[in-house]
Short mmCIF file of N, CA and C in Angstrom, two decimals:
data_model
loop_
_atom_site.label_atom_id
_atom_site.label_comp_id
_atom_site.label_asym_id
_atom_site.label_seq_id
_atom_site.Cartn_x
_atom_site.Cartn_y
_atom_site.Cartn_z
N UNK K 266 -78.67 59.84 12.45
CA UNK K 266 -79.91 59.07 12.36
C UNK K 266 -80.94 59.71 13.29
N UNK K 267 -82.14 59.88 12.79
CA UNK K 267 -83.20 60.41 13.64
C UNK K 267 -83.73 59.30 14.54
N UNK K 268 -84.35 59.68 15.63
CA UNK K 268 -84.84 58.72 16.60
C UNK K 268 -85.98 57.90 16.02
N UNK K 269 -86.01 56.62 16.39
CA UNK K 269 -87.10 55.74 16.00
C UNK K 269 -88.26 55.90 16.96
N UNK K 270 -88.10 56.74 17.98
CA UNK K 270 -89.13 56.93 18.99
C UNK K 270 -88.64 56.47 20.34
N UNK K 271 -89.49 56.63 21.32
CA UNK K 271 -89.14 56.31 22.71
C UNK K 271 -89.31 54.82 22.96
N UNK K 272 -88.29 54.22 23.56
CA UNK K 272 -88.38 52.85 24.04
C UNK K 272 -88.30 52.92 25.57
N UNK K 273 -89.26 52.33 26.22
CA UNK K 273 -89.29 52.27 27.68
C UNK K 273 -88.73 50.92 28.13
N UNK K 274 -87.69 50.95 28.94
CA UNK K 274 -87.06 49.74 29.49
C UNK K 274 -87.43 49.65 30.97
N UNK K 275 -88.10 48.56 31.34
CA UNK K 275 -88.48 48.34 32.74
C UNK K 275 -87.71 47.12 33.23
N UNK K 276 -86.67 47.37 34.02
CA UNK K 276 -85.75 46.32 34.45
C UNK K 276 -85.11 46.74 35.77
N UNK K 277 -85.17 45.87 36.79
CA UNK K 277 -84.63 46.25 38.09
C UNK K 277 -83.13 46.01 38.24
N UNK K 278 -82.54 45.15 37.45
CA UNK K 278 -81.10 44.89 37.52
C UNK K 278 -80.37 45.95 36.69
N UNK K 279 -79.57 46.78 37.36
CA UNK K 279 -78.99 47.93 36.65
C UNK K 279 -78.02 47.52 35.56
N UNK K 280 -77.28 46.40 35.72
CA UNK K 280 -76.37 45.95 34.65
C UNK K 280 -77.15 45.59 33.39
N UNK K 281 -78.21 44.82 33.58
CA UNK K 281 -79.03 44.41 32.44
C UNK K 281 -79.76 45.62 31.85
N UNK K 282 -80.26 46.50 32.71
CA UNK K 282 -80.94 47.72 32.25
C UNK K 282 -79.99 48.55 31.39
N UNK K 283 -78.74 48.70 31.83
CA UNK K 283 -77.77 49.47 31.05
C UNK K 283 -77.45 48.79 29.72
N UNK K 284 -77.34 47.46 29.72
CA UNK K 284 -77.06 46.72 28.50
C UNK K 284 -78.21 46.87 27.49
N UNK K 285 -79.43 46.65 27.94
CA UNK K 285 -80.60 46.80 27.06
C UNK K 285 -80.67 48.22 26.52
N UNK K 286 -80.45 49.19 27.40
CA UNK K 286 -80.51 50.60 27.00
C UNK K 286 -79.46 50.91 25.94
N UNK K 287 -78.25 50.40 26.12
CA UNK K 287 -77.18 50.65 25.15
C UNK K 287 -77.50 50.03 23.80
N UNK K 288 -77.97 48.80 23.80
CA UNK K 288 -78.31 48.12 22.54
C UNK K 288 -79.40 48.88 21.80
N UNK K 289 -80.45 49.26 22.52
CA UNK K 289 -81.58 49.93 21.87
C UNK K 289 -81.24 51.36 21.47
N UNK K 290 -80.38 52.02 22.22
CA UNK K 290 -79.93 53.37 21.82
C UNK K 290 -79.16 53.27 20.51
N UNK K 291 -78.26 52.28 20.42
CA UNK K 291 -77.50 52.08 19.18
C UNK K 291 -78.42 51.68 18.02
N UNK K 292 -79.58 51.14 18.34
CA UNK K 292 -80.55 50.77 17.30
C UNK K 292 -81.44 51.94 16.90
N UNK K 293 -81.20 53.11 17.50
CA UNK K 293 -81.90 54.32 17.08
C UNK K 293 -83.04 54.78 17.96
N UNK K 294 -83.26 54.11 19.08
CA UNK K 294 -84.35 54.51 19.98
C UNK K 294 -83.87 55.54 20.98
N UNK K 295 -84.79 56.37 21.43
CA UNK K 295 -84.56 57.24 22.58
C UNK K 295 -85.02 56.43 23.78
N UNK K 296 -84.08 55.97 24.60
CA UNK K 296 -84.39 55.03 25.68
C UNK K 296 -84.62 55.76 27.00
N UNK K 297 -85.70 55.38 27.65
CA UNK K 297 -85.99 55.81 29.03
C UNK K 297 -86.09 54.53 29.85
N UNK K 298 -85.28 54.43 30.90
CA UNK K 298 -85.24 53.21 31.70
C UNK K 298 -85.70 53.48 33.13
N UNK K 299 -86.47 52.55 33.67
CA UNK K 299 -86.94 52.63 35.05
C UNK K 299 -86.71 51.28 35.72
N UNK K 300 -86.69 51.28 37.06
CA UNK K 300 -86.34 50.08 37.81
C UNK K 300 -87.50 49.39 38.50
N UNK K 301 -88.73 49.91 38.35
CA UNK K 301 -89.86 49.27 39.03
C UNK K 301 -91.08 49.24 38.12
N UNK K 302 -91.98 48.33 38.46
CA UNK K 302 -93.21 48.22 37.69
C UNK K 302 -94.07 49.46 37.76
N UNK K 303 -94.22 50.01 38.98
CA UNK K 303 -95.05 51.20 39.15
C UNK K 303 -94.51 52.37 38.32
N UNK K 304 -93.19 52.56 38.35
CA UNK K 304 -92.59 53.64 37.55
C UNK K 304 -92.79 53.37 36.06
N UNK K 305 -92.76 52.10 35.67
CA UNK K 305 -92.97 51.75 34.28
C UNK K 305 -94.37 52.06 33.79
N UNK K 306 -95.36 51.77 34.62
CA UNK K 306 -96.75 52.06 34.25
C UNK K 306 -96.94 53.56 34.08
N UNK K 307 -96.41 54.35 35.00
CA UNK K 307 -96.51 55.81 34.90
C UNK K 307 -95.80 56.31 33.65
N UNK K 308 -94.57 55.81 33.42
CA UNK K 308 -93.80 56.24 32.26
C UNK K 308 -94.48 55.87 30.95
N UNK K 309 -95.12 54.71 30.90
CA UNK K 309 -95.81 54.29 29.68
C UNK K 309 -96.93 55.27 29.33
N UNK K 310 -97.62 55.77 30.35
CA UNK K 310 -98.67 56.74 30.11
C UNK K 310 -98.14 58.11 29.74
N UNK K 311 -97.00 58.48 30.32
CA UNK K 311 -96.44 59.82 30.10
C UNK K 311 -95.63 59.94 28.82
N UNK K 312 -94.90 58.89 28.43
CA UNK K 312 -93.91 58.99 27.36
C UNK K 312 -94.42 58.59 25.98
N UNK K 313 -95.55 57.91 25.90
CA UNK K 313 -96.07 57.40 24.63
C UNK K 313 -95.00 56.62 23.87
N UNK K 314 -94.47 55.54 24.48
CA UNK K 314 -93.38 54.79 23.83
C UNK K 314 -93.84 54.05 22.58
N UNK K 315 -92.88 53.77 21.70
CA UNK K 315 -93.15 52.95 20.52
C UNK K 315 -92.80 51.48 20.79
N UNK K 316 -92.08 51.24 21.90
CA UNK K 316 -91.68 49.89 22.31
C UNK K 316 -91.46 49.89 23.81
N UNK K 317 -91.88 48.80 24.47
CA UNK K 317 -91.64 48.63 25.91
C UNK K 317 -90.97 47.27 26.11
N UNK K 318 -89.82 47.26 26.81
CA UNK K 318 -89.22 45.99 27.24
C UNK K 318 -89.48 45.88 28.73
N UNK K 319 -89.74 44.66 29.17
CA UNK K 319 -90.26 44.47 30.51
C UNK K 319 -89.76 43.16 31.10
N UNK K 320 -89.23 43.23 32.33
CA UNK K 320 -88.83 42.04 33.07
C UNK K 320 -90.06 41.51 33.81
N UNK K 321 -90.12 40.21 34.04
CA UNK K 321 -91.24 39.66 34.81
C UNK K 321 -90.99 39.80 36.30
N UNK K 322 -89.75 39.58 36.72
CA UNK K 322 -89.42 39.62 38.14
C UNK K 322 -89.01 41.00 38.60
N UNK K 323 -89.98 41.83 38.92
CA UNK K 323 -89.71 43.19 39.40
C UNK K 323 -89.91 43.25 40.90
N UNK K 324 -89.27 44.22 41.58
CA UNK K 324 -89.33 44.23 43.04
C UNK K 324 -90.70 44.60 43.63
N UNK K 325 -91.50 45.36 42.90
CA UNK K 325 -92.75 45.87 43.49
C UNK K 325 -94.01 45.19 42.98
N UNK K 326 -93.96 44.61 41.80
CA UNK K 326 -95.13 43.93 41.25
C UNK K 326 -94.68 43.01 40.12
N UNK K 327 -95.53 42.07 39.76
CA UNK K 327 -95.15 41.14 38.69
C UNK K 327 -95.19 41.85 37.34
N UNK K 328 -94.28 41.43 36.47
CA UNK K 328 -94.27 41.98 35.12
C UNK K 328 -95.58 41.73 34.39
N UNK K 329 -96.25 40.63 34.72
CA UNK K 329 -97.54 40.34 34.10
C UNK K 329 -98.56 41.43 34.45
N UNK K 330 -98.58 41.83 35.71
CA UNK K 330 -99.50 42.89 36.13
C UNK K 330 -99.10 44.22 35.49
N UNK K 331 -97.81 44.48 35.40
CA UNK K 331 -97.33 45.70 34.74
C UNK K 331 -97.82 45.72 33.29
N UNK K 332 -97.67 44.59 32.60
CA UNK K 332 -98.11 44.50 31.20
C UNK K 332 -99.60 44.79 31.08
N UNK K 333 -100.40 44.20 31.97
CA UNK K 333 -101.85 44.43 31.91
C UNK K 333 -102.18 45.91 32.13
N UNK K 334 -101.48 46.54 33.08
CA UNK K 334 -101.74 47.96 33.34
C UNK K 334 -101.27 48.85 32.18
N UNK K 335 -100.12 48.51 31.60
CA UNK K 335 -99.63 49.29 30.46
C UNK K 335 -100.60 49.17 29.29
N UNK K 336 -101.16 47.98 29.09
CA UNK K 336 -102.11 47.78 27.99
C UNK K 336 -103.32 48.72 28.09
N UNK K 337 -103.63 49.19 29.30
CA UNK K 337 -104.76 50.11 29.48
C UNK K 337 -104.43 51.52 28.98
N UNK K 338 -103.13 51.86 28.89
CA UNK K 338 -102.73 53.23 28.52
C UNK K 338 -101.88 53.32 27.27
N UNK K 339 -101.45 52.16 26.72
CA UNK K 339 -100.55 52.19 25.58
C UNK K 339 -100.78 50.99 24.67
N UNK K 340 -100.65 51.24 23.39
CA UNK K 340 -100.73 50.16 22.40
C UNK K 340 -99.34 49.75 21.91
N UNK K 341 -98.29 50.30 22.55
CA UNK K 341 -96.91 49.99 22.15
C UNK K 341 -96.64 48.49 22.26
N UNK K 342 -95.87 47.93 21.33
CA UNK K 342 -95.48 46.53 21.46
C UNK K 342 -94.73 46.30 22.78
N UNK K 343 -95.05 45.19 23.42
CA UNK K 343 -94.41 44.82 24.69
C UNK K 343 -93.51 43.61 24.46
N UNK K 344 -92.28 43.72 24.89
CA UNK K 344 -91.32 42.62 24.80
C UNK K 344 -90.91 42.22 26.22
N UNK K 345 -91.30 41.00 26.62
CA UNK K 345 -90.80 40.49 27.89
C UNK K 345 -89.37 40.05 27.68
N UNK K 346 -88.48 40.54 28.53
CA UNK K 346 -87.06 40.18 28.52
C UNK K 346 -86.78 39.64 29.91
N UNK K 347 -86.73 38.33 30.06
CA UNK K 347 -86.75 37.73 31.39
C UNK K 347 -85.91 36.47 31.48
N UNK K 348 -85.55 36.13 32.68
CA UNK K 348 -84.84 34.88 32.93
C UNK K 348 -85.77 33.69 33.09
N UNK K 349 -87.06 33.94 33.08
CA UNK K 349 -88.03 32.85 33.27
C UNK K 349 -88.25 32.12 31.95
N UNK K 350 -87.73 30.91 31.90
CA UNK K 350 -87.75 30.15 30.65
C UNK K 350 -88.53 28.84 30.76
N UNK K 351 -89.39 28.74 31.77
CA UNK K 351 -90.17 27.53 31.94
C UNK K 351 -91.22 27.37 30.85
N UNK K 352 -91.77 26.17 30.72
CA UNK K 352 -92.70 25.89 29.63
C UNK K 352 -93.95 26.79 29.63
N UNK K 353 -94.42 27.18 30.78
CA UNK K 353 -95.63 27.99 30.83
C UNK K 353 -95.34 29.50 30.90
N UNK K 354 -94.08 29.86 31.11
CA UNK K 354 -93.75 31.26 31.29
C UNK K 354 -94.06 32.12 30.06
N UNK K 355 -93.66 31.64 28.89
CA UNK K 355 -93.91 32.42 27.68
C UNK K 355 -95.41 32.56 27.41
N UNK K 356 -96.16 31.48 27.61
CA UNK K 356 -97.62 31.55 27.40
C UNK K 356 -98.26 32.55 28.35
N UNK K 357 -97.81 32.56 29.61
CA UNK K 357 -98.35 33.51 30.58
C UNK K 357 -97.98 34.94 30.19
N UNK K 358 -96.77 35.13 29.69
CA UNK K 358 -96.35 36.46 29.25
C UNK K 358 -97.19 36.96 28.09
N UNK K 359 -97.41 36.10 27.13
CA UNK K 359 -98.21 36.50 25.97
C UNK K 359 -99.66 36.75 26.38
N UNK K 360 -100.17 35.95 27.30
CA UNK K 360 -101.54 36.12 27.77
C UNK K 360 -101.73 37.44 28.51
N UNK K 361 -100.67 37.97 29.11
CA UNK K 361 -100.79 39.23 29.84
C UNK K 361 -100.59 40.45 28.95
N UNK K 362 -100.40 40.23 27.65
CA UNK K 362 -100.35 41.36 26.73
C UNK K 362 -99.07 41.54 25.96
N UNK K 363 -98.09 40.65 26.15
CA UNK K 363 -96.81 40.80 25.45
C UNK K 363 -96.96 40.46 23.97
N UNK K 364 -96.11 41.09 23.17
CA UNK K 364 -96.05 40.81 21.73
C UNK K 364 -94.89 39.87 21.39
N UNK K 365 -93.89 39.81 22.29
CA UNK K 365 -92.73 38.96 22.06
C UNK K 365 -92.12 38.59 23.41
N UNK K 366 -91.29 37.55 23.41
CA UNK K 366 -90.73 37.01 24.64
C UNK K 366 -89.30 36.59 24.36
N UNK K 367 -88.35 37.13 25.10
CA UNK K 367 -86.93 36.80 24.93
C UNK K 367 -86.36 36.46 26.30
N UNK K 368 -85.68 35.30 26.39
CA UNK K 368 -85.13 34.89 27.68
C UNK K 368 -83.67 35.33 27.83
N UNK K 369 -83.31 35.62 29.08
CA UNK K 369 -81.93 35.95 29.44
C UNK K 369 -81.22 34.63 29.74
N UNK K 370 -79.95 34.52 29.44
CA UNK K 370 -79.16 35.51 28.73
C UNK K 370 -79.53 35.54 27.25
N UNK K 371 -79.36 36.69 26.64
CA UNK K 371 -79.68 36.85 25.22
C UNK K 371 -78.48 37.48 24.53
N UNK K 372 -78.42 37.31 23.22
CA UNK K 372 -77.39 37.97 22.42
C UNK K 372 -77.91 39.33 21.98
N UNK K 373 -77.07 40.36 21.95
CA UNK K 373 -77.53 41.68 21.49
C UNK K 373 -78.24 41.63 20.15
N UNK K 374 -77.75 40.79 19.24
CA UNK K 374 -78.38 40.69 17.92
C UNK K 374 -79.82 40.20 18.03
N UNK K 375 -80.10 39.31 18.98
CA UNK K 375 -81.48 38.83 19.17
C UNK K 375 -82.40 39.98 19.56
N UNK K 376 -81.94 40.82 20.47
CA UNK K 376 -82.74 41.96 20.90
C UNK K 376 -82.96 42.93 19.75
N UNK K 377 -81.91 43.20 18.98
CA UNK K 377 -82.05 44.10 17.83
C UNK K 377 -83.06 43.57 16.82
N UNK K 378 -82.98 42.26 16.54
CA UNK K 378 -83.89 41.66 15.56
C UNK K 378 -85.34 41.74 16.02
N UNK K 379 -85.59 41.45 17.28
CA UNK K 379 -86.97 41.52 17.78
C UNK K 379 -87.46 42.96 17.78
N UNK K 380 -86.60 43.90 18.18
CA UNK K 380 -86.99 45.32 18.15
C UNK K 380 -87.32 45.75 16.73
N UNK K 381 -86.55 45.27 15.76
CA UNK K 381 -86.82 45.61 14.35
C UNK K 381 -88.13 44.99 13.86
N UNK K 382 -88.45 43.79 14.35
CA UNK K 382 -89.71 43.16 13.97
C UNK K 382 -90.90 43.91 14.57
N UNK K 383 -90.76 44.30 15.83
CA UNK K 383 -91.87 44.98 16.51
C UNK K 383 -92.02 46.43 16.07
N UNK K 384 -90.91 47.06 15.72
CA UNK K 384 -90.90 48.47 15.30
C UNK K 384 -90.07 48.57 14.03
N UNK K 385 -90.66 48.19 12.90
CA UNK K 385 -89.89 48.19 11.65
C UNK K 385 -89.26 49.56 11.40
N UNK K 386 -88.01 49.49 10.98
CA UNK K 386 -87.27 50.72 10.72
C UNK K 386 -87.47 51.13 9.26
N UNK K 387 -87.57 52.42 9.05
CA UNK K 387 -87.65 52.93 7.69
C UNK K 387 -86.26 52.79 7.09
N UNK K 388 -86.11 52.00 6.05
CA UNK K 388 -84.80 51.72 5.47
C UNK K 388 -84.07 53.00 5.03
N UNK K 389 -84.81 54.05 4.69
CA UNK K 389 -84.19 55.30 4.27
C UNK K 389 -83.51 55.99 5.45
N UNK K 390 -83.95 55.70 6.68
CA UNK K 390 -83.38 56.34 7.86
C UNK K 390 -82.02 55.75 8.19
N UNK K 391 -81.85 54.45 7.95
CA UNK K 391 -80.58 53.79 8.25
C UNK K 391 -79.54 54.32 7.38
#
């Protein structure tokens, strides 16, 4: 299978980062993962990703600020993947530029389905 393009994973928890990376790699993406918001903003500008997954609770800056900064350099769909499941959290995520919002814990199939919605796969490639 040819690559569906670069997916940038911005997640500070290495277990979750590895899980997201494995799921998206199996879904056909070339995954580049970073552990901080600042590294994510730089990578978004350098890598021209087709999809960005982003945690809200990062060690150096809020995921909302990361999303706003990425929006200045990339039109890639943004998926917040976060443990923040409060009533206003999803609205705040979408307001900062996200295209989708998935709360942890999540099932791998949920992540695959959202990735497919945000980056439709060419059926001939599968």
